[in-house]
mmCIF file with all atom_site columns, C-alpha atoms in Angstrom:
data_model
loop_
_atom_site.group_PDB
_atom_site.id
_atom_site.type_symbol
_atom_site.label_atom_id
_atom_site.label_alt_id
_atom_site.label_comp_id
_atom_site.label_asym_id
_atom_site.label_entity_id
_atom_site.label_seq_id
_atom_site.pdbx_PDB_ins_code
_atom_site.Cartn_x
_atom_site.Cartn_y
_atom_site.Cartn_z
_atom_site.occupancy
_atom_site.B_iso_or_equiv
_atom_site.pdbx_formal_charge
_atom_site.auth_seq_id
_atom_site.auth_comp_id
_atom_site.auth_asym_id
_atom_site.auth_atom_id
_atom_site.pdbx_PDB_model_num
ATOM 1   C CA . UNK A 1 1   ? -13.814 10.482  11.639  1.00 0.00 ? 6   UNK A CA 1
ATOM 2   C CA . UNK A 1 2   ? -16.560 12.266  12.725  1.00 0.00 ? 7   UNK A CA 1
ATOM 3   C CA . UNK A 1 3   ? -19.730 12.123  10.698  1.00 0.00 ? 8   UNK A CA 1
ATOM 4   C CA . UNK A 1 4   ? -18.819 9.118   8.695   1.00 0.00 ? 9   UNK A CA 1
ATOM 5   C CA . UNK A 1 5   ? -21.092 6.246   8.656   1.00 0.00 ? 10  UNK A CA 1
ATOM 6   C CA . UNK A 1 6   ? -20.087 2.837   9.411   1.00 0.00 ? 11  UNK A CA 1
ATOM 7   C CA . UNK A 1 7   ? -22.153 -0.225  10.042  1.00 0.00 ? 12  UNK A CA 1
ATOM 8   C CA . UNK A 1 8   ? -20.512 -0.444  13.886  1.00 0.00 ? 13  UNK A CA 1
ATOM 9   C CA . UNK A 1 9   ? -21.304 3.039   14.555  1.00 0.00 ? 14  UNK A CA 1
ATOM 10  C CA . UNK A 1 10  ? -24.747 1.745   14.508  1.00 0.00 ? 15  UNK A CA 1
ATOM 11  C CA . UNK A 1 11  ? -23.902 0.209   17.640  1.00 0.00 ? 16  UNK A CA 1
ATOM 12  C CA . UNK A 1 12  ? -21.527 2.741   18.901  1.00 0.00 ? 17  UNK A CA 1
ATOM 13  C CA . UNK A 1 13  ? -19.696 6.013   17.860  1.00 0.00 ? 18  UNK A CA 1
ATOM 14  C CA . UNK A 1 14  ? -16.571 5.375   20.282  1.00 0.00 ? 19  UNK A CA 1
ATOM 15  C CA . UNK A 1 15  ? -13.400 5.513   18.719  1.00 0.00 ? 20  UNK A CA 1
ATOM 16  C CA . UNK A 1 16  ? -12.121 2.740   20.713  1.00 0.00 ? 21  UNK A CA 1
ATOM 17  C CA . UNK A 1 17  ? -15.019 0.218   19.832  1.00 0.00 ? 22  UNK A CA 1
ATOM 18  C CA . UNK A 1 18  ? -14.914 0.989   16.087  1.00 0.00 ? 23  UNK A CA 1
ATOM 19  C CA . UNK A 1 19  ? -11.252 0.353   16.192  1.00 0.00 ? 24  UNK A CA 1
ATOM 20  C CA . UNK A 1 20  ? -11.560 -2.852  17.994  1.00 0.00 ? 25  UNK A CA 1
ATOM 21  C CA . UNK A 1 21  ? -14.440 -4.168  16.002  1.00 0.00 ? 26  UNK A CA 1
ATOM 22  C CA . UNK A 1 22  ? -12.375 -3.190  12.706  1.00 0.00 ? 27  UNK A CA 1
ATOM 23  C CA . UNK A 1 23  ? -9.350  -5.358  14.287  1.00 0.00 ? 28  UNK A CA 1
ATOM 24  C CA . UNK A 1 24  ? -11.388 -8.250  15.139  1.00 0.00 ? 29  UNK A CA 1
ATOM 25  C CA . UNK A 1 25  ? -13.308 -8.175  11.744  1.00 0.00 ? 30  UNK A CA 1
ATOM 26  C CA . UNK A 1 26  ? -9.965  -8.385  9.871   1.00 0.00 ? 31  UNK A CA 1
ATOM 27  C CA . UNK A 1 27  ? -8.737  -11.064 11.896  1.00 0.00 ? 32  UNK A CA 1
ATOM 28  C CA . UNK A 1 28  ? -12.151 -13.331 11.638  1.00 0.00 ? 33  UNK A CA 1
ATOM 29  C CA . UNK A 1 29  ? -11.670 -12.593 7.677   1.00 0.00 ? 34  UNK A CA 1
ATOM 30  C CA . UNK A 1 30  ? -8.183  -13.429 7.760   1.00 0.00 ? 35  UNK A CA 1
ATOM 31  C CA . UNK A 1 31  ? -8.875  -16.885 9.649   1.00 0.00 ? 36  UNK A CA 1
ATOM 32  C CA . UNK A 1 32  ? -12.132 -17.653 7.002   1.00 0.00 ? 37  UNK A CA 1
ATOM 33  C CA . UNK A 1 33  ? -9.887  -17.439 4.070   1.00 0.00 ? 38  UNK A CA 1
ATOM 34  C CA . UNK A 1 34  ? -7.455  -19.724 5.863   1.00 0.00 ? 39  UNK A CA 1
ATOM 35  C CA . UNK A 1 35  ? -10.553 -22.193 6.397   1.00 0.00 ? 40  UNK A CA 1
ATOM 36  C CA . UNK A 1 36  ? -11.601 -21.776 3.071   1.00 0.00 ? 41  UNK A CA 1
ATOM 37  C CA . UNK A 1 37  ? -8.126  -22.424 1.676   1.00 0.00 ? 42  UNK A CA 1
ATOM 38  C CA . UNK A 1 38  ? -7.935  -25.740 3.763   1.00 0.00 ? 43  UNK A CA 1
ATOM 39  C CA . UNK A 1 39  ? -11.087 -26.917 3.998   1.00 0.00 ? 44  UNK A CA 1
ATOM 40  C CA . UNK A 1 40  ? -10.851 -29.368 0.761   1.00 0.00 ? 45  UNK A CA 1
ATOM 41  C CA . UNK A 1 41  ? -6.906  -29.317 0.027   1.00 0.00 ? 46  UNK A CA 1
ATOM 42  C CA . UNK A 1 42  ? -6.492  -30.778 -3.346  1.00 0.00 ? 47  UNK A CA 1
ATOM 43  C CA . UNK A 1 43  ? -3.235  -31.861 -5.461  1.00 0.00 ? 48  UNK A CA 1
ATOM 44  C CA . UNK A 1 44  ? -4.384  -29.091 -8.445  1.00 0.00 ? 49  UNK A CA 1
ATOM 45  C CA . UNK A 1 45  ? -5.339  -26.371 -6.266  1.00 0.00 ? 50  UNK A CA 1
ATOM 46  C CA . UNK A 1 46  ? -8.583  -24.422 -6.981  1.00 0.00 ? 51  UNK A CA 1
ATOM 47  C CA . UNK A 1 47  ? -10.682 -21.492 -5.892  1.00 0.00 ? 52  UNK A CA 1
ATOM 48  C CA . UNK A 1 48  ? -9.523  -19.783 -2.383  1.00 0.00 ? 53  UNK A CA 1
ATOM 49  C CA . UNK A 1 49  ? -6.647  -22.531 -2.254  1.00 0.00 ? 54  UNK A CA 1
ATOM 50  C CA . UNK A 1 50  ? -5.268  -21.804 -5.326  1.00 0.00 ? 55  UNK A CA 1
ATOM 51  C CA . UNK A 1 51  ? -5.094  -17.816 -4.401  1.00 0.00 ? 56  UNK A CA 1
ATOM 52  C CA . UNK A 1 52  ? -3.837  -18.619 -1.228  1.00 0.00 ? 57  UNK A CA 1
ATOM 53  C CA . UNK A 1 53  ? -0.952  -21.028 -2.697  1.00 0.00 ? 58  UNK A CA 1
ATOM 54  C CA . UNK A 1 54  ? -0.025  -18.032 -5.242  1.00 0.00 ? 59  UNK A CA 1
ATOM 55  C CA . UNK A 1 55  ? 0.262   -15.754 -2.492  1.00 0.00 ? 60  UNK A CA 1
ATOM 56  C CA . UNK A 1 56  ? 2.635   -18.165 -0.535  1.00 0.00 ? 61  UNK A CA 1
ATOM 57  C CA . UNK A 1 57  ? 4.722   -18.851 -3.271  1.00 0.00 ? 62  UNK A CA 1
ATOM 58  C CA . UNK A 1 58  ? 5.220   -15.371 -3.865  1.00 0.00 ? 63  UNK A CA 1
ATOM 59  C CA . UNK A 1 59  ? 6.307   -14.411 -0.783  1.00 0.00 ? 64  UNK A CA 1
ATOM 60  C CA . UNK A 1 60  ? 8.691   -17.204 -0.561  1.00 0.00 ? 65  UNK A CA 1
ATOM 61  C CA . UNK A 1 61  ? 9.740   -15.911 -4.108  1.00 0.00 ? 66  UNK A CA 1
ATOM 62  C CA . UNK A 1 62  ? 9.794   -12.003 -2.731  1.00 0.00 ? 67  UNK A CA 1
ATOM 63  C CA . UNK A 1 63  ? 12.128  -13.247 0.229   1.00 0.00 ? 68  UNK A CA 1
ATOM 64  C CA . UNK A 1 64  ? 14.563  -15.455 -1.794  1.00 0.00 ? 69  UNK A CA 1
ATOM 65  C CA . UNK A 1 65  ? 16.963  -12.695 -2.856  1.00 0.00 ? 70  UNK A CA 1
ATOM 66  C CA . UNK A 1 66  ? 16.697  -11.066 0.502   1.00 0.00 ? 71  UNK A CA 1
ATOM 67  C CA . UNK A 1 67  ? 17.445  -13.731 2.985   1.00 0.00 ? 72  UNK A CA 1
ATOM 68  C CA . UNK A 1 68  ? 17.967  -17.017 1.063   1.00 0.00 ? 73  UNK A CA 1
ATOM 69  C CA . UNK A 1 69  ? 14.805  -19.630 0.027   1.00 0.00 ? 74  UNK A CA 1
ATOM 70  C CA . UNK A 1 70  ? 15.464  -21.673 3.100   1.00 0.00 ? 75  UNK A CA 1
ATOM 71  C CA . UNK A 1 71  ? 15.047  -18.514 5.872   1.00 0.00 ? 76  UNK A CA 1
ATOM 72  C CA . UNK A 1 72  ? 12.017  -17.381 3.510   1.00 0.00 ? 77  UNK A CA 1
ATOM 73  C CA . UNK A 1 73  ? 10.391  -20.870 4.124   1.00 0.00 ? 78  UNK A CA 1
ATOM 74  C CA . UNK A 1 74  ? 11.220  -20.220 7.788   1.00 0.00 ? 79  UNK A CA 1
ATOM 75  C CA . UNK A 1 75  ? 9.862   -16.814 8.140   1.00 0.00 ? 80  UNK A CA 1
ATOM 76  C CA . UNK A 1 76  ? 6.802   -17.498 6.039   1.00 0.00 ? 81  UNK A CA 1
ATOM 77  C CA . UNK A 1 77  ? 4.388   -18.033 8.627   1.00 0.00 ? 82  UNK A CA 1
ATOM 78  C CA . UNK A 1 78  ? 5.109   -14.520 10.340  1.00 0.00 ? 83  UNK A CA 1
ATOM 79  C CA . UNK A 1 79  ? 5.570   -12.663 6.858   1.00 0.00 ? 84  UNK A CA 1
ATOM 80  C CA . UNK A 1 80  ? 2.281   -14.115 5.394   1.00 0.00 ? 85  UNK A CA 1
ATOM 81  C CA . UNK A 1 81  ? 0.396   -13.685 8.501   1.00 0.00 ? 86  UNK A CA 1
ATOM 82  C CA . UNK A 1 82  ? 1.544   -10.074 8.557   1.00 0.00 ? 87  UNK A CA 1
ATOM 83  C CA . UNK A 1 83  ? 0.623   -9.600  4.880   1.00 0.00 ? 88  UNK A CA 1
ATOM 84  C CA . UNK A 1 84  ? -2.627  -10.837 4.911   1.00 0.00 ? 89  UNK A CA 1
ATOM 85  C CA . UNK A 1 85  ? -3.459  -8.808  8.208   1.00 0.00 ? 90  UNK A CA 1
ATOM 86  C CA . UNK A 1 86  ? -2.271  -5.556  6.689   1.00 0.00 ? 91  UNK A CA 1
ATOM 87  C CA . UNK A 1 87  ? -3.997  -5.976  3.221   1.00 0.00 ? 92  UNK A CA 1
ATOM 88  C CA . UNK A 1 88  ? -7.360  -6.839  4.941   1.00 0.00 ? 93  UNK A CA 1
ATOM 89  C CA . UNK A 1 89  ? -7.027  -4.280  7.150   1.00 0.00 ? 94  UNK A CA 1
ATOM 90  C CA . UNK A 1 90  ? -6.110  -1.558  4.320   1.00 0.00 ? 95  UNK A CA 1
ATOM 91  C CA . UNK A 1 91  ? -9.033  -2.908  2.016   1.00 0.00 ? 96  UNK A CA 1
ATOM 92  C CA . UNK A 1 92  ? -11.630 -2.558  4.749   1.00 0.00 ? 97  UNK A CA 1
ATOM 93  C CA . UNK A 1 93  ? -11.244 1.258   4.742   1.00 0.00 ? 98  UNK A CA 1
ATOM 94  C CA . UNK A 1 94  ? -12.359 1.118   0.997   1.00 0.00 ? 99  UNK A CA 1
ATOM 95  C CA . UNK A 1 95  ? -15.432 -0.396  1.244   1.00 0.00 ? 100 UNK A CA 1
ATOM 96  C CA . UNK A 1 96  ? -18.137 2.275   2.314   1.00 0.00 ? 101 UNK A CA 1
ATOM 97  C CA . UNK A 1 97  ? -19.390 1.326   5.667   1.00 0.00 ? 102 UNK A CA 1
ATOM 98  C CA . UNK A 1 98  ? -16.217 0.335   7.203   1.00 0.00 ? 103 UNK A CA 1
ATOM 99  C CA . UNK A 1 99  ? -12.848 1.620   8.362   1.00 0.00 ? 104 UNK A CA 1
ATOM 100 C CA . UNK A 1 100 ? -9.052  0.705   7.929   1.00 0.00 ? 105 UNK A CA 1
ATOM 101 C CA . UNK A 1 101 ? -7.751  -0.434  11.120  1.00 0.00 ? 106 UNK A CA 1
ATOM 102 C CA . UNK A 1 102 ? -4.145  0.304   9.703   1.00 0.00 ? 107 UNK A CA 1
ATOM 103 C CA . UNK A 1 103 ? -5.406  3.758   9.819   1.00 0.00 ? 108 UNK A CA 1
ATOM 104 C CA . UNK A 1 104 ? -5.162  4.039   13.273  1.00 0.00 ? 109 UNK A CA 1
ATOM 105 C CA . UNK A 1 105 ? -1.768  4.283   15.043  1.00 0.00 ? 110 UNK A CA 1
ATOM 106 C CA . UNK A 1 106 ? -2.078  1.686   17.696  1.00 0.00 ? 111 UNK A CA 1
ATOM 107 C CA . UNK A 1 107 ? -2.558  -1.144  14.979  1.00 0.00 ? 112 UNK A CA 1
ATOM 108 C CA . UNK A 1 108 ? 0.443   -0.169  13.057  1.00 0.00 ? 113 UNK A CA 1
ATOM 109 C CA . UNK A 1 109 ? 2.535   0.472   16.257  1.00 0.00 ? 114 UNK A CA 1
ATOM 110 C CA . UNK A 1 110 ? 1.854   -3.031  17.307  1.00 0.00 ? 115 UNK A CA 1
ATOM 111 C CA . UNK A 1 111 ? 2.701   -4.518  13.815  1.00 0.00 ? 116 UNK A CA 1
ATOM 112 C CA . UNK A 1 112 ? 5.732   -2.790  14.177  1.00 0.00 ? 117 UNK A CA 1
ATOM 113 C CA . UNK A 1 113 ? 6.831   -3.492  17.898  1.00 0.00 ? 118 UNK A CA 1
ATOM 114 C CA . UNK A 1 114 ? 6.134   -7.373  16.509  1.00 0.00 ? 119 UNK A CA 1
ATOM 115 C CA . UNK A 1 115 ? 8.629   -7.052  13.941  1.00 0.00 ? 120 UNK A CA 1
ATOM 116 C CA . UNK A 1 116 ? 11.116  -5.223  16.045  1.00 0.00 ? 121 UNK A CA 1
ATOM 117 C CA . UNK A 1 117 ? 10.807  -7.703  18.719  1.00 0.00 ? 122 UNK A CA 1
ATOM 118 C CA . UNK A 1 118 ? 10.956  -10.597 16.509  1.00 0.00 ? 123 UNK A CA 1
ATOM 119 C CA . UNK A 1 119 ? 13.526  -10.278 14.259  1.00 0.00 ? 124 UNK A CA 1
ATOM 120 C CA . UNK A 1 120 ? 15.924  -8.958  17.439  1.00 0.00 ? 125 UNK A CA 1
ATOM 121 C CA . UNK A 1 121 ? 14.870  -12.127 18.864  1.00 0.00 ? 126 UNK A CA 1
ATOM 122 C CA . UNK A 1 122 ? 16.233  -14.373 16.104  1.00 0.00 ? 127 UNK A CA 1
ATOM 123 C CA . UNK A 1 123 ? 19.483  -12.319 16.278  1.00 0.00 ? 128 UNK A CA 1
ATOM 124 C CA . UNK A 1 124 ? 20.051  -13.115 19.503  1.00 0.00 ? 129 UNK A CA 1
ATOM 125 C CA . UNK A 1 125 ? 19.003  -16.655 19.477  1.00 0.00 ? 130 UNK A CA 1
ATOM 126 C CA . UNK A 1 126 ? 21.063  -17.400 16.633  1.00 0.00 ? 131 UNK A CA 1
ATOM 127 C CA . UNK A 1 127 ? 24.285  -15.487 17.293  1.00 0.00 ? 132 UNK A CA 1
ATOM 128 C CA . UNK A 1 128 ? 24.096  -14.977 21.416  1.00 0.00 ? 133 UNK A CA 1
ATOM 129 C CA . UNK A 1 129 ? 23.555  -11.713 22.687  1.00 0.00 ? 134 UNK A CA 1
ATOM 130 C CA . UNK A 1 130 ? 27.386  -10.643 22.698  1.00 0.00 ? 135 UNK A CA 1
ATOM 131 C CA . UNK A 1 131 ? 27.821  -11.315 19.004  1.00 0.00 ? 136 UNK A CA 1
ATOM 132 C CA . UNK A 1 132 ? 24.771  -9.960  18.126  1.00 0.00 ? 137 UNK A CA 1
ATOM 133 C CA . UNK A 1 133 ? 25.285  -6.535  20.086  1.00 0.00 ? 138 UNK A CA 1
ATOM 134 C CA . UNK A 1 134 ? 28.969  -6.286  19.041  1.00 0.00 ? 139 UNK A CA 1
ATOM 135 C CA . UNK A 1 135 ? 27.935  -6.252  15.382  1.00 0.00 ? 140 UNK A CA 1
ATOM 136 C CA . UNK A 1 136 ? 26.318  -2.470  15.971  1.00 0.00 ? 141 UNK A CA 1
ATOM 137 C CA . UNK A 1 137 ? 29.759  -1.112  16.965  1.00 0.00 ? 142 UNK A CA 1
ATOM 138 C CA . UNK A 1 138 ? 30.988  -1.913  13.473  1.00 0.00 ? 143 UNK A CA 1
ATOM 139 C CA . UNK A 1 139 ? 34.251  -3.528  11.587  1.00 0.00 ? 144 UNK A CA 1
ATOM 140 C CA . UNK A 1 140 ? 36.417  -0.573  13.221  1.00 0.00 ? 145 UNK A CA 1
ATOM 141 C CA . UNK A 1 141 ? 37.150  -0.733  16.630  1.00 0.00 ? 146 UNK A CA 1
ATOM 142 C CA . UNK A 1 142 ? 37.947  2.778   17.344  1.00 0.00 ? 147 UNK A CA 1
ATOM 143 C CA . UNK A 1 143 ? 34.703  3.628   15.831  1.00 0.00 ? 148 UNK A CA 1
ATOM 144 C CA . UNK A 1 144 ? 32.580  1.606   18.198  1.00 0.00 ? 149 UNK A CA 1
ATOM 145 C CA . UNK A 1 145 ? 31.887  4.181   20.555  1.00 0.00 ? 150 UNK A CA 1
ATOM 146 C CA . UNK A 1 146 ? 30.264  6.398   17.729  1.00 0.00 ? 151 UNK A CA 1
ATOM 147 C CA . UNK A 1 147 ? 28.681  3.586   15.982  1.00 0.00 ? 152 UNK A CA 1
ATOM 148 C CA . UNK A 1 148 ? 27.032  1.466   18.535  1.00 0.00 ? 153 UNK A CA 1
ATOM 149 C CA . UNK A 1 149 ? 24.709  4.465   19.792  1.00 0.00 ? 154 UNK A CA 1
ATOM 150 C CA . UNK A 1 150 ? 23.781  5.323   16.223  1.00 0.00 ? 155 UNK A CA 1
ATOM 151 C CA . UNK A 1 151 ? 22.862  1.876   15.353  1.00 0.00 ? 156 UNK A CA 1
ATOM 152 C CA . UNK A 1 152 ? 20.521  1.882   18.262  1.00 0.00 ? 157 UNK A CA 1
ATOM 153 C CA . UNK A 1 153 ? 18.658  4.749   17.424  1.00 0.00 ? 158 UNK A CA 1
ATOM 154 C CA . UNK A 1 154 ? 18.792  3.401   13.880  1.00 0.00 ? 159 UNK A CA 1
ATOM 155 C CA . UNK A 1 155 ? 17.082  0.283   14.904  1.00 0.00 ? 160 UNK A CA 1
ATOM 156 C CA . UNK A 1 156 ? 14.260  2.243   16.979  1.00 0.00 ? 161 UNK A CA 1
ATOM 157 C CA . UNK A 1 157 ? 13.583  4.526   14.206  1.00 0.00 ? 162 UNK A CA 1
ATOM 158 C CA . UNK A 1 158 ? 12.608  1.297   12.450  1.00 0.00 ? 163 UNK A CA 1
ATOM 159 C CA . UNK A 1 159 ? 9.692   1.099   14.662  1.00 0.00 ? 164 UNK A CA 1
ATOM 160 C CA . UNK A 1 160 ? 8.721   4.746   13.767  1.00 0.00 ? 165 UNK A CA 1
ATOM 161 C CA . UNK A 1 161 ? 9.225   4.057   10.085  1.00 0.00 ? 166 UNK A CA 1
ATOM 162 C CA . UNK A 1 162 ? 6.962   0.908   10.048  1.00 0.00 ? 167 UNK A CA 1
ATOM 163 C CA . UNK A 1 163 ? 4.182   2.390   12.023  1.00 0.00 ? 168 UNK A CA 1
ATOM 164 C CA . UNK A 1 164 ? 3.989   5.672   10.701  1.00 0.00 ? 169 UNK A CA 1
ATOM 165 C CA . UNK A 1 165 ? 4.645   4.755   6.747   1.00 0.00 ? 170 UNK A CA 1
ATOM 166 C CA . UNK A 1 166 ? 1.762   2.335   6.953   1.00 0.00 ? 171 UNK A CA 1
ATOM 167 C CA . UNK A 1 167 ? -0.698  4.828   9.070   1.00 0.00 ? 172 UNK A CA 1
ATOM 168 C CA . UNK A 1 168 ? -0.005  7.738   7.149   1.00 0.00 ? 173 UNK A CA 1
ATOM 169 C CA . UNK A 1 169 ? -0.428  6.121   3.642   1.00 0.00 ? 174 UNK A CA 1
ATOM 170 C CA . UNK A 1 170 ? -3.995  4.476   4.726   1.00 0.00 ? 175 UNK A CA 1
ATOM 171 C CA . UNK A 1 171 ? -5.121  7.442   6.827   1.00 0.00 ? 176 UNK A CA 1
ATOM 172 C CA . UNK A 1 172 ? -4.515  9.538   3.595   1.00 0.00 ? 177 UNK A CA 1
ATOM 173 C CA . UNK A 1 173 ? -6.352  7.270   1.620   1.00 0.00 ? 178 UNK A CA 1
ATOM 174 C CA . UNK A 1 174 ? -9.365  7.138   4.139   1.00 0.00 ? 179 UNK A CA 1
ATOM 175 C CA . UNK A 1 175 ? -9.421  10.946  4.050   1.00 0.00 ? 180 UNK A CA 1
ATOM 176 C CA . UNK A 1 176 ? -9.165  10.851  -0.006  1.00 0.00 ? 181 UNK A CA 1
ATOM 177 C CA . UNK A 1 177 ? -12.228 8.509   -0.091  1.00 0.00 ? 182 UNK A CA 1
ATOM 178 C CA . UNK A 1 178 ? -13.803 10.703  2.526   1.00 0.00 ? 183 UNK A CA 1
ATOM 179 C CA . UNK A 1 179 ? -13.693 13.839  0.603   1.00 0.00 ? 184 UNK A CA 1
ATOM 180 C CA . UNK A 1 180 ? -14.811 11.834  -2.306  1.00 0.00 ? 185 UNK A CA 1
ATOM 181 C CA . UNK A 1 181 ? -17.799 10.307  -0.595  1.00 0.00 ? 186 UNK A CA 1
ATOM 182 C CA . UNK A 1 182 ? -18.790 13.661  0.688   1.00 0.00 ? 187 UNK A CA 1
ATOM 183 C CA . UNK A 1 183 ? -18.816 15.166  -2.847  1.00 0.00 ? 188 UNK A CA 1
ATOM 184 C CA . UNK A 1 184 ? -20.413 12.342  -4.604  1.00 0.00 ? 189 UNK A CA 1
ATOM 185 C CA . UNK A 1 185 ? -21.848 9.733   -1.845  1.00 0.00 ? 190 UNK A CA 1
ATOM 186 C CA . UNK A 1 186 ? -23.721 7.606   -4.640  1.00 0.00 ? 191 UNK A CA 1
ATOM 187 C CA . UNK A 1 187 ? -21.043 8.265   -7.804  1.00 0.00 ? 192 UNK A CA 1
ATOM 188 C CA . UNK A 1 188 ? -17.721 7.499   -6.377  1.00 0.00 ? 193 UNK A CA 1
ATOM 189 C CA . UNK A 1 189 ? -15.040 7.366   -9.677  1.00 0.00 ? 194 UNK A CA 1
ATOM 190 C CA . UNK A 1 190 ? -14.145 3.842   -10.542 1.00 0.00 ? 195 UNK A CA 1
ATOM 191 C CA . UNK A 1 191 ? -10.444 5.021   -10.889 1.00 0.00 ? 196 UNK A CA 1
ATOM 192 C CA . UNK A 1 192 ? -10.411 5.979   -7.278  1.00 0.00 ? 197 UNK A CA 1
ATOM 193 C CA . UNK A 1 193 ? -11.199 2.486   -6.028  1.00 0.00 ? 198 UNK A CA 1
ATOM 194 C CA . UNK A 1 194 ? -8.614  1.197   -8.283  1.00 0.00 ? 199 UNK A CA 1
ATOM 195 C CA . UNK A 1 195 ? -6.066  3.499   -6.950  1.00 0.00 ? 200 UNK A CA 1
ATOM 196 C CA . UNK A 1 196 ? -6.783  2.804   -3.582  1.00 0.00 ? 201 UNK A CA 1
ATOM 197 C CA . UNK A 1 197 ? -6.945  -0.885  -3.885  1.00 0.00 ? 202 UNK A CA 1
ATOM 198 C CA . UNK A 1 198 ? -3.171  -0.595  -5.680  1.00 0.00 ? 203 UNK A CA 1
ATOM 199 C CA . UNK A 1 199 ? -2.227  1.444   -2.841  1.00 0.00 ? 204 UNK A CA 1
ATOM 200 C CA . UNK A 1 200 ? -3.572  -1.417  -0.194  1.00 0.00 ? 205 UNK A CA 1
ATOM 201 C CA . UNK A 1 201 ? -1.458  -4.222  -2.007  1.00 0.00 ? 206 UNK A CA 1
ATOM 202 C CA . UNK A 1 202 ? 1.562   -1.745  -2.382  1.00 0.00 ? 207 UNK A CA 1
ATOM 203 C CA . UNK A 1 203 ? 1.486   -1.054  1.609   1.00 0.00 ? 208 UNK A CA 1
ATOM 204 C CA . UNK A 1 204 ? 1.380   -4.782  2.532   1.00 0.00 ? 209 UNK A CA 1
ATOM 205 C CA . UNK A 1 205 ? 4.508   -5.394  0.220   1.00 0.00 ? 210 UNK A CA 1
ATOM 206 C CA . UNK A 1 206 ? 6.047   -3.133  1.423   1.00 0.00 ? 211 UNK A CA 1
ATOM 207 C CA . UNK A 1 207 ? 5.819   -4.157  5.168   1.00 0.00 ? 212 UNK A CA 1
ATOM 208 C CA . UNK A 1 208 ? 6.411   -7.556  4.141   1.00 0.00 ? 213 UNK A CA 1
ATOM 209 C CA . UNK A 1 209 ? 9.797   -6.652  2.116   1.00 0.00 ? 214 UNK A CA 1
ATOM 210 C CA . UNK A 1 210 ? 10.929  -4.612  4.963   1.00 0.00 ? 215 UNK A CA 1
ATOM 211 C CA . UNK A 1 211 ? 10.598  -7.378  7.810   1.00 0.00 ? 216 UNK A CA 1
ATOM 212 C CA . UNK A 1 212 ? 12.077  -9.499  5.332   1.00 0.00 ? 217 UNK A CA 1
ATOM 213 C CA . UNK A 1 213 ? 15.178  -7.186  4.957   1.00 0.00 ? 218 UNK A CA 1
ATOM 214 C CA . UNK A 1 214 ? 15.305  -6.603  8.891   1.00 0.00 ? 219 UNK A CA 1
ATOM 215 C CA . UNK A 1 215 ? 15.490  -10.184 9.735   1.00 0.00 ? 220 UNK A CA 1
ATOM 216 C CA . UNK A 1 216 ? 18.185  -10.343 7.057   1.00 0.00 ? 221 UNK A CA 1
ATOM 217 C CA . UNK A 1 217 ? 20.078  -8.115  9.122   1.00 0.00 ? 222 UNK A CA 1
ATOM 218 C CA . UNK A 1 218 ? 19.564  -10.010 12.072  1.00 0.00 ? 223 UNK A CA 1
ATOM 219 C CA . UNK A 1 219 ? 20.288  -13.446 11.211  1.00 0.00 ? 224 UNK A CA 1
ATOM 220 C CA . UNK A 1 220 ? 22.855  -13.341 8.447   1.00 0.00 ? 225 UNK A CA 1
ATOM 221 C CA . UNK A 1 221 ? 25.663  -11.796 10.345  1.00 0.00 ? 226 UNK A CA 1
ATOM 222 C CA . UNK A 1 222 ? 28.371  -13.840 9.019   1.00 0.00 ? 227 UNK A CA 1
ATOM 223 C CA . UNK A 1 223 ? 27.479  -13.213 5.004   1.00 0.00 ? 228 UNK A CA 1
ATOM 224 C CA . UNK A 1 224 ? 27.855  -9.247  6.349   1.00 0.00 ? 229 UNK A CA 1
ATOM 225 C CA . UNK A 1 225 ? 31.518  -9.771  7.576   1.00 0.00 ? 230 UNK A CA 1
ATOM 226 C CA . UNK A 1 226 ? 32.652  -11.812 4.727   1.00 0.00 ? 231 UNK A CA 1
#
C-alpha cells in the first residue's frame, strides 16, 4: 500500500522486495519458535515448549473427528507448518511497520497449490490413479460423464477458494488497520487490534481445517463408499 511506512521500506519500496522480505521474516520467526521449543525439552513443558505442545495437541484434536487420530498425527507436520506460517503472516500485518505476506495473492496461492497437489498425491498414492479418479465419477455409472467434469472443476475451485478466502480477509484487515492509522496514527483503539488478532487466528484455523477436510476426502474413499 502506497504511503504506508514499513521498516523494510527504508531499504527499498519495491513491492516484490517487501513481499519477499516479509515472507522470509515469517519463516525465520517460525523456525525460531520451533528452535526455542526444542532447545531444552522437558518432561513437564514450560515456556515456548508448553505453548507449542498445546498447539500440536490442538491440531490433532481438531483433525481427529475429520480424518481419524492416526491420520491426524500422520499429517500433523503439514498442517502445523501451514498453520503457524499463516498465523505469523497474518499477525505481522497487525504490527505497525510490517505487512502481512498473507495479504498477497502470491503467498496464499502458493499455499493453496501446495495443499491441492499434496492431497491429490496422497489420494493417488493410497488408492492408485484409476481408483482415485474413478471416485470422481460418482456411484451411478450413467451419471459419470456429467459428474466427472463437475468433480474436476470442484477440485480446481478449491485452489481459488483457499487462496482468495485468506487473501481477501487479510487484505481487508490490512486496509482496515491502514485507515485507522491514517485517522489516528498514535492512538489506535485497542478493540481494533483484538479484532484483527482474532481474525488472524480464525483464518489460520479455517485454512488448517479445510486442509484436513480435503485430505480426508482423498484418503478415506473406502469409508465413503460403505
